[in-house]
């Protein structure tokens, strides 16, 4: 409930102004975001790689409102892919489709994503599609289905809190989709999404089992220990090796667990966001954990 209220309040322009204009917010941003520049993210990924952890590079930005903005975001992603090739870091590339214009021109969003996925494929990198607010889910699935024919390695994020997700997955069963399973990070109404942690966890477990049976190379993106334990035992039960699935976490959250899992032979990837459009990303991270609000407030009143 607190989370939903915080996400709702964070959309008010006055609140955004207050948070972004306070220089002290930077400390909190630095915990969750690698930096403003691509090179900051590359450095963070190199550091992760040295610990046996892969990266998931994310250029922050969403809800782009015009064709120029979408083209600019696509150009930034293209530079990022070229830099991955030059530096040879081990990372995937994660993209929000509203950054490529999904909200106003699905056709050109598909065109942009096709170019980026082909470039990434040419250097041996995989593209991952983030899942955004429920209003965009159907269009995101359409884009994924169109591109899957040519790029079956594309990974798609699916949200366990959405009531519709089991049906969406079932409809894609024949494609054996490569999914990143997340709980879901947006404020959604009860008619669309489960609100209670126990219900979301139950659906996450059901979907994990589905992905091990009918998906391909599942990625379990969670910091929730019991859900990671469930994935481990589901894999063992299916006779699958530790490297037949991936565990994904976010930059700045549960670093020790990430390193421990990697040291124990698990495939781990960390989502590394960079860029100056960090506001909505930061608000989702604060909303996920009420204790973060205290951390935020302490950081801005310290000094
Ligand atoms: C790699 C990755 C990609 C993601 N992609 C998407 C996406 O495309 N679409 C989408 O809707 N959501 C995405 N998410 C976010 C996801 O939906 C959840 O909001 C987020 O992961 C928190 O849920 P949890 O599974 O970690 O469980 P929780 O129950 O929220 O957290 C479990 C424990 O992890 C720690 N923790 C979790 N979050 C935080 C935090 N913000 N700060 C500090 N500690 C924390 C706490 O110790 C908490 O007790 C992604 C998450 C990951 C890890």
Short mmCIF file of C-alpha atoms and ligand atoms in Angstrom, two decimals:
data_model
loop_
_atom_site.label_atom_id
_atom_site.label_comp_id
_atom_site.label_asym_id
_atom_site.label_seq_id
_atom_site.Cartn_x
_atom_site.Cartn_y
_atom_site.Cartn_z
CA UNK A 1 0.00 0.00 0.00
CA UNK A 2 2.82 2.37 0.96
CA UNK A 3 4.60 1.34 -2.23
CA UNK A 4 1.61 2.18 -4.41
CA UNK A 5 1.13 5.54 -2.69
CA UNK A 6 4.80 6.39 -3.12
CA UNK A 7 4.72 5.52 -6.83
CA UNK A 8 1.56 7.59 -7.23
CA UNK A 9 3.02 10.63 -5.41
CA UNK A 10 6.27 10.31 -7.38
CA UNK A 11 4.38 11.04 -10.62
CA UNK A 12 3.52 14.56 -9.41
CA UNK A 13 5.75 17.07 -11.24
CA UNK A 14 6.35 19.06 -8.02
CA UNK A 15 7.65 15.95 -6.23
CA UNK A 16 9.92 15.08 -9.16
CA UNK A 17 11.25 18.65 -9.15
CA UNK A 18 11.93 18.52 -5.41
CA UNK A 19 13.73 15.17 -5.56
CA UNK A 20 15.78 15.83 -8.69
CA UNK A 21 16.81 19.34 -7.70
CA UNK A 22 18.17 18.34 -4.30
CA UNK A 23 21.90 17.69 -4.85
CA UNK A 24 21.91 15.37 -1.85
CA UNK A 25 19.68 12.89 -3.72
CA UNK A 26 22.84 11.93 -5.62
CA UNK A 27 24.02 9.70 -2.80
CA UNK A 28 20.90 7.59 -3.06
CA UNK A 29 21.03 7.54 -6.86
CA UNK A 30 24.62 6.27 -6.66
CA UNK A 31 23.49 3.24 -4.72
CA UNK A 32 21.19 2.04 -7.50
CA UNK A 33 22.63 3.59 -10.69
CA UNK A 34 26.16 3.04 -12.06
CA UNK A 35 26.54 6.66 -13.19
CA UNK A 36 25.46 9.16 -15.84
CA UNK A 37 27.77 7.92 -18.58
CA UNK A 38 28.08 4.71 -20.58
CA UNK A 39 31.67 4.40 -19.38
CA UNK A 40 30.44 4.32 -15.75
CA UNK A 41 28.27 1.33 -16.58
CA UNK A 42 31.05 -0.40 -18.53
CA UNK A 43 33.37 0.04 -15.51
CA UNK A 44 30.71 -1.40 -13.18
CA UNK A 45 30.20 -4.37 -15.50
CA UNK A 46 33.96 -5.00 -15.72
CA UNK A 47 34.01 -5.13 -11.94
CA UNK A 48 31.10 -7.59 -11.90
CA UNK A 49 32.76 -9.70 -14.61
CA UNK A 50 35.88 -9.95 -12.44
CA UNK A 51 33.66 -11.65 -9.83
CA UNK A 52 32.17 -14.08 -12.33
CA UNK A 53 28.93 -12.08 -12.72
CA UNK A 54 27.54 -10.97 -16.09
CA UNK A 55 25.95 -7.59 -16.76
CA UNK A 56 22.58 -6.46 -18.10
CA UNK A 57 23.22 -2.99 -19.48
CA UNK A 58 20.31 -0.56 -19.21
CA UNK A 59 20.32 2.97 -20.60
CA UNK A 60 17.77 4.72 -18.38
CA UNK A 61 14.77 6.26 -20.08
CA UNK A 62 11.12 5.45 -20.66
CA UNK A 63 7.89 7.00 -21.88
CA UNK A 64 9.59 8.77 -24.79
CA UNK A 65 6.99 11.05 -26.41
CA UNK A 66 8.17 11.66 -29.98
CA UNK A 67 9.96 10.06 -32.92
CA UNK A 68 13.12 12.13 -32.39
CA UNK A 69 13.36 10.93 -28.79
CA UNK A 70 12.94 7.31 -29.85
CA UNK A 71 15.61 7.66 -32.57
CA UNK A 72 17.97 9.32 -30.11
CA UNK A 73 17.49 6.45 -27.62
CA UNK A 74 18.08 3.89 -30.39
CA UNK A 75 21.28 5.72 -31.40
CA UNK A 76 22.48 5.68 -27.78
CA UNK A 77 21.83 1.95 -27.58
CA UNK A 78 23.72 1.43 -30.84
CA UNK A 79 26.76 3.23 -29.39
CA UNK A 80 26.46 1.09 -26.27
CA UNK A 81 26.45 -2.11 -28.34
CA UNK A 82 29.57 -0.95 -30.24
CA UNK A 83 31.28 -0.17 -26.92
CA UNK A 84 30.42 -3.64 -25.62
CA UNK A 85 32.16 -5.05 -28.67
CA UNK A 86 35.24 -2.85 -28.16
CA UNK A 87 35.58 -3.58 -24.47
CA UNK A 88 34.51 -7.24 -24.69
CA UNK A 89 32.57 -7.01 -21.44
CA UNK A 90 30.17 -9.87 -20.73
CA UNK A 91 26.75 -8.22 -20.78
CA UNK A 92 23.31 -8.36 -22.30
CA UNK A 93 21.42 -5.19 -23.24
CA UNK A 94 18.03 -4.44 -21.70
CA UNK A 95 15.56 -2.11 -23.38
CA UNK A 96 12.24 -0.53 -22.43
CA UNK A 97 10.05 -0.42 -25.52
CA UNK A 98 8.47 2.93 -24.58
CA UNK A 99 11.99 4.31 -24.93
CA UNK A 100 11.82 3.25 -28.60
CA UNK A 101 8.39 4.80 -29.15
CA UNK A 102 6.03 1.89 -28.35
CA UNK A 103 3.44 4.29 -26.90
CA UNK A 104 2.86 6.12 -30.20
CA UNK A 105 4.34 4.09 -33.10
CA UNK A 106 4.60 0.33 -32.69
CA UNK A 107 5.91 -0.13 -36.25
CA UNK A 108 8.92 2.09 -35.82
CA UNK A 109 9.54 0.66 -32.34
CA UNK A 110 9.80 -2.75 -34.03
CA UNK A 111 12.16 -1.29 -36.66
CA UNK A 112 14.45 0.22 -34.00
CA UNK A 113 14.46 -2.98 -31.97
CA UNK A 114 15.17 -5.09 -35.04
CA UNK A 115 18.27 -3.02 -35.87
CA UNK A 116 19.52 -3.12 -32.27
CA UNK A 117 18.93 -6.85 -31.90
CA UNK A 118 20.71 -7.59 -35.19
CA UNK A 119 23.70 -5.45 -34.12
CA UNK A 120 23.79 -7.15 -30.74
CA UNK A 121 23.53 -10.59 -32.30
CA UNK A 122 26.41 -9.78 -34.65
CA UNK A 123 28.71 -9.23 -31.64
CA UNK A 124 27.34 -12.23 -29.74
CA UNK A 125 25.27 -10.21 -27.24
CA UNK A 126 21.66 -10.85 -26.29
CA UNK A 127 18.91 -8.22 -26.05
CA UNK A 128 16.38 -8.34 -23.22
CA UNK A 129 13.01 -6.57 -23.30
CA UNK A 130 11.89 -5.01 -20.02
CA UNK A 131 8.19 -5.22 -19.18
CA UNK A 132 6.56 -1.92 -18.22
CA UNK A 133 3.12 -0.79 -17.00
CA UNK A 134 0.16 -3.08 -17.75
CA UNK A 135 -1.12 -0.72 -20.48
CA UNK A 136 1.90 -1.74 -22.59
CA UNK A 137 1.89 -5.48 -21.98
CA UNK A 138 -0.16 -6.52 -25.05
CA UNK A 139 1.89 -4.34 -27.40
CA UNK A 140 5.16 -5.54 -25.85
CA UNK A 141 4.09 -9.16 -26.40
CA UNK A 142 3.22 -8.31 -30.03
CA UNK A 143 6.67 -6.82 -30.61
CA UNK A 144 8.34 -9.83 -28.99
CA UNK A 145 6.32 -12.27 -31.12
CA UNK A 146 7.19 -10.43 -34.34
CA UNK A 147 10.91 -10.37 -33.62
CA UNK A 148 11.13 -13.83 -32.09
CA UNK A 149 10.84 -15.37 -35.58
CA UNK A 150 14.21 -13.88 -36.54
CA UNK A 151 15.78 -13.56 -33.08
CA UNK A 152 14.78 -16.50 -30.87
CA UNK A 153 17.51 -15.53 -28.36
CA UNK A 154 15.62 -12.36 -27.36
CA UNK A 155 14.70 -12.47 -23.68
CA UNK A 156 11.36 -11.08 -22.49
CA UNK A 157 10.56 -9.92 -18.95
CA UNK A 158 7.23 -11.20 -17.62
CA UNK A 159 5.61 -10.03 -14.38
CA UNK A 160 4.33 -12.51 -11.79
CA UNK A 161 1.98 -9.96 -10.18
CA UNK A 162 -0.16 -9.71 -13.33
CA UNK A 163 -3.20 -11.97 -13.29
CA UNK A 164 -2.90 -12.45 -17.07
CA UNK A 165 0.70 -13.75 -17.15
CA UNK A 166 -0.01 -17.53 -16.99
CA UNK A 167 -2.36 -17.17 -19.99
CA UNK A 168 0.14 -15.00 -21.89
CA UNK A 169 2.84 -17.60 -21.35
CA UNK A 170 0.59 -20.47 -22.30
CA UNK A 171 -0.22 -18.70 -25.58
CA UNK A 172 3.52 -18.53 -26.31
CA UNK A 173 4.29 -22.11 -25.29
CA UNK A 174 5.02 -23.24 -28.84
CA UNK A 175 7.75 -20.58 -29.10
CA UNK A 176 9.55 -21.89 -26.00
CA UNK A 177 10.18 -18.32 -24.88
CA UNK A 178 13.29 -17.16 -23.07
CA UNK A 179 11.81 -15.28 -20.13
CA UNK A 180 13.12 -13.11 -17.31
CA UNK A 181 10.62 -13.67 -14.51
CA UNK A 182 10.10 -10.68 -12.19
CA UNK A 183 7.54 -9.92 -9.48
CA UNK A 184 6.58 -6.57 -11.11
CA UNK A 185 7.53 -3.05 -10.12
CA UNK A 186 4.65 -0.72 -11.08
CA UNK A 187 1.56 0.45 -9.20
CA UNK A 188 -1.23 -1.59 -10.81
CA UNK A 189 -4.93 -1.82 -9.87
CA UNK A 190 -6.26 -4.88 -8.11
CA UNK A 191 -8.30 -5.93 -11.15
CA UNK A 192 -5.07 -6.32 -13.11
CA UNK A 193 -2.47 -7.40 -10.56
CA UNK A 194 -2.24 -9.33 -7.31
CA UNK A 195 -1.51 -6.95 -4.43
CA UNK A 196 -0.59 -9.36 -1.63
CA UNK A 197 2.95 -10.67 -1.33
CA UNK A 198 1.75 -14.24 -0.73
CA UNK A 199 -0.33 -14.23 -3.90
CA UNK A 200 2.51 -12.79 -5.99
CA UNK A 201 4.96 -15.34 -4.55
CA UNK A 202 2.54 -18.21 -5.26
CA UNK A 203 2.18 -17.12 -8.88
CA UNK A 204 5.97 -16.61 -9.14
CA UNK A 205 6.50 -20.21 -8.02
CA UNK A 206 3.88 -21.52 -10.45
CA UNK A 207 5.48 -19.57 -13.30
CA UNK A 208 8.98 -20.74 -12.34
CA UNK A 209 7.81 -24.35 -12.64
CA UNK A 210 6.16 -23.56 -15.98
CA UNK A 211 9.37 -22.00 -17.30
CA UNK A 212 11.48 -24.98 -16.26
CA UNK A 213 9.07 -27.31 -18.02
CA UNK A 214 8.06 -25.33 -21.11
CA UNK A 215 10.35 -22.33 -21.45
CA UNK A 216 13.98 -22.14 -22.46
CA UNK A 217 16.96 -21.01 -20.38
CA UNK A 218 14.81 -19.26 -17.73
CA UNK A 219 16.10 -16.23 -15.84
CA UNK A 220 14.76 -15.78 -12.33
CA UNK A 221 15.11 -12.08 -11.56
CA UNK A 222 14.57 -11.69 -7.83
CA UNK A 223 16.39 -10.97 -4.58
CA UNK A 224 13.90 -13.10 -2.70
CA UNK A 225 15.86 -15.93 -1.15
CA UNK A 226 12.93 -18.35 -0.89
CA UNK A 227 12.13 -17.91 -4.60
CA UNK A 228 15.76 -18.52 -5.54
CA UNK A 229 15.70 -21.65 -3.36
CA UNK A 230 12.57 -22.78 -5.16
CA UNK A 231 14.26 -22.28 -8.55
CA UNK A 232 17.27 -24.29 -7.38
CA UNK A 233 15.11 -27.19 -6.25
CA UNK A 234 12.87 -27.04 -9.35
CA UNK A 235 16.01 -27.31 -11.49
CA UNK A 236 17.41 -30.16 -9.42
CA UNK A 237 14.05 -31.92 -9.56
CA UNK A 238 14.04 -31.63 -13.37
CA UNK A 239 17.60 -33.03 -13.44
CA UNK A 240 18.96 -29.72 -14.78
CA UNK A 241 22.45 -28.41 -14.11
CA UNK A 242 23.16 -25.12 -12.31
CA UNK A 243 24.05 -23.46 -15.60
CA UNK A 244 20.75 -24.32 -17.26
CA UNK A 245 19.10 -21.21 -15.79
CA UNK A 246 20.13 -17.73 -14.73
CA UNK A 247 19.65 -15.70 -11.56
CA UNK A 248 19.36 -11.95 -12.12
CA UNK A 249 19.53 -9.13 -9.59
CA UNK A 250 19.76 -5.35 -9.58
CA UNK A 251 22.85 -3.16 -9.16
CA UNK A 252 23.24 -2.14 -5.52
CA UNK A 253 20.91 -4.78 -4.05
CA UNK A 254 22.07 -7.90 -2.20
CA UNK A 255 25.60 -7.75 -3.64
CA UNK A 256 26.88 -10.39 -1.24
CA UNK A 257 24.20 -12.83 -2.34
CA UNK A 258 25.08 -12.17 -5.98
CA UNK A 259 28.76 -12.89 -5.34
CA UNK A 260 28.02 -15.96 -3.24
CA UNK A 261 25.75 -17.46 -5.90
CA UNK A 262 28.34 -16.81 -8.62
CA UNK A 263 31.10 -18.29 -6.47
CA UNK A 264 28.88 -21.34 -5.94
CA UNK A 265 28.76 -21.99 -9.69
CA UNK A 266 25.45 -20.31 -10.54
CA UNK A 267 25.01 -18.15 -13.61
CA UNK A 268 24.33 -14.66 -12.26
CA UNK A 269 23.67 -11.41 -14.09
CA UNK A 270 23.27 -7.96 -12.57
CA UNK A 271 21.13 -5.23 -14.11
CA UNK A 272 23.31 -2.13 -14.44
CA UNK A 273 21.42 1.09 -15.22
CA UNK A 274 23.16 4.28 -16.30
CA UNK A 275 22.12 7.70 -17.59
CA UNK A 276 20.60 10.88 -16.26
CA UNK A 277 16.92 9.85 -16.59
CA UNK A 278 17.06 7.97 -13.29
CA UNK A 279 14.01 9.45 -11.55
CA UNK A 280 11.30 6.81 -12.25
CA UNK A 281 13.81 3.96 -11.80
CA UNK A 282 14.89 5.35 -8.41
CA UNK A 283 11.29 5.80 -7.28
CA UNK A 284 10.51 2.14 -8.09
CA UNK A 285 13.54 1.02 -6.07
CA UNK A 286 12.48 3.18 -3.10
CA UNK A 287 8.91 1.91 -3.30
CA UNK A 288 10.01 -1.73 -3.28
CA UNK A 289 11.29 -1.50 0.23
CA UNK A 290 9.86 0.91 2.82
CA UNK A 291 13.23 0.88 4.64
CA UNK A 292 14.74 2.57 1.57
CA UNK A 293 12.64 5.62 2.29
CA UNK A 294 14.42 5.98 5.62
CA UNK A 295 17.74 5.54 3.82
CA UNK A 296 16.69 8.23 1.34
CA UNK A 297 15.52 10.68 3.99
CA UNK A 298 18.63 10.11 6.12
CA UNK A 299 20.86 10.72 3.09
CA UNK A 300 19.20 14.00 2.25
CA UNK A 301 19.14 15.37 5.79
CA UNK A 302 22.73 14.30 6.59
CA UNK A 303 25.57 16.87 6.16
C1 LIG B 1 17.34 -8.14 -13.16
C2 LIG B 1 15.98 -7.54 -12.86
C3 LIG B 1 15.24 -7.03 -13.89
C4 LIG B 1 13.97 -6.50 -13.64
N1 LIG B 1 13.18 -6.11 -14.69
C5 LIG B 1 11.91 -5.72 -14.46
C6 LIG B 1 11.01 -5.47 -15.52
O1 LIG B 1 11.37 -5.57 -16.71
N2 LIG B 1 9.75 -5.08 -15.21
C7 LIG B 1 9.31 -4.97 -13.91
O2 LIG B 1 8.14 -4.66 -13.68
N3 LIG B 1 10.14 -5.20 -12.89
C8 LIG B 1 11.42 -5.58 -13.12
N4 LIG B 1 12.25 -5.85 -12.07
C9 LIG B 1 11.84 -5.47 -10.70
C10 LIG B 1 10.99 -6.54 -10.03
O3 LIG B 1 9.71 -6.58 -10.62
C11 LIG B 1 10.84 -6.27 -8.52
O4 LIG B 1 10.18 -5.05 -8.34
C12 LIG B 1 12.13 -6.23 -7.75
O5 LIG B 1 13.05 -7.19 -8.19
C13 LIG B 1 11.91 -6.48 -6.25
O6 LIG B 1 11.29 -7.72 -6.07
P1 LIG B 1 12.05 -9.03 -5.50
O7 LIG B 1 11.68 -10.15 -6.40
O8 LIG B 1 13.48 -8.78 -5.34
O9 LIG B 1 11.34 -9.34 -4.14
P2 LIG B 1 11.08 -8.45 -2.86
O10 LIG B 1 10.17 -9.24 -2.00
O11 LIG B 1 10.64 -7.07 -3.24
O12 LIG B 1 12.51 -8.35 -2.22
C14 LIG B 1 13.16 -9.43 -1.58
C15 LIG B 1 14.30 -8.86 -0.76
O13 LIG B 1 15.27 -8.26 -1.64
C16 LIG B 1 15.73 -7.02 -1.11
N5 LIG B 1 15.26 -5.93 -1.99
C17 LIG B 1 14.38 -6.02 -3.01
N6 LIG B 1 14.22 -4.81 -3.59
C18 LIG B 1 15.00 -3.96 -2.92
C19 LIG B 1 15.28 -2.57 -3.05
N7 LIG B 1 14.70 -1.83 -3.99
N8 LIG B 1 16.16 -2.01 -2.19
C20 LIG B 1 16.76 -2.74 -1.24
N9 LIG B 1 16.55 -4.06 -1.07
C21 LIG B 1 15.69 -4.66 -1.89
C22 LIG B 1 15.12 -6.88 0.25
O14 LIG B 1 16.03 -7.44 1.17
C23 LIG B 1 13.87 -7.71 0.17
O15 LIG B 1 13.46 -8.21 1.42
C24 LIG B 1 13.48 -6.43 -12.31
C25 LIG B 1 14.25 -6.96 -11.28
C26 LIG B 1 15.47 -7.54 -11.54
C27 LIG B 1 16.23 -8.14 -10.41
#
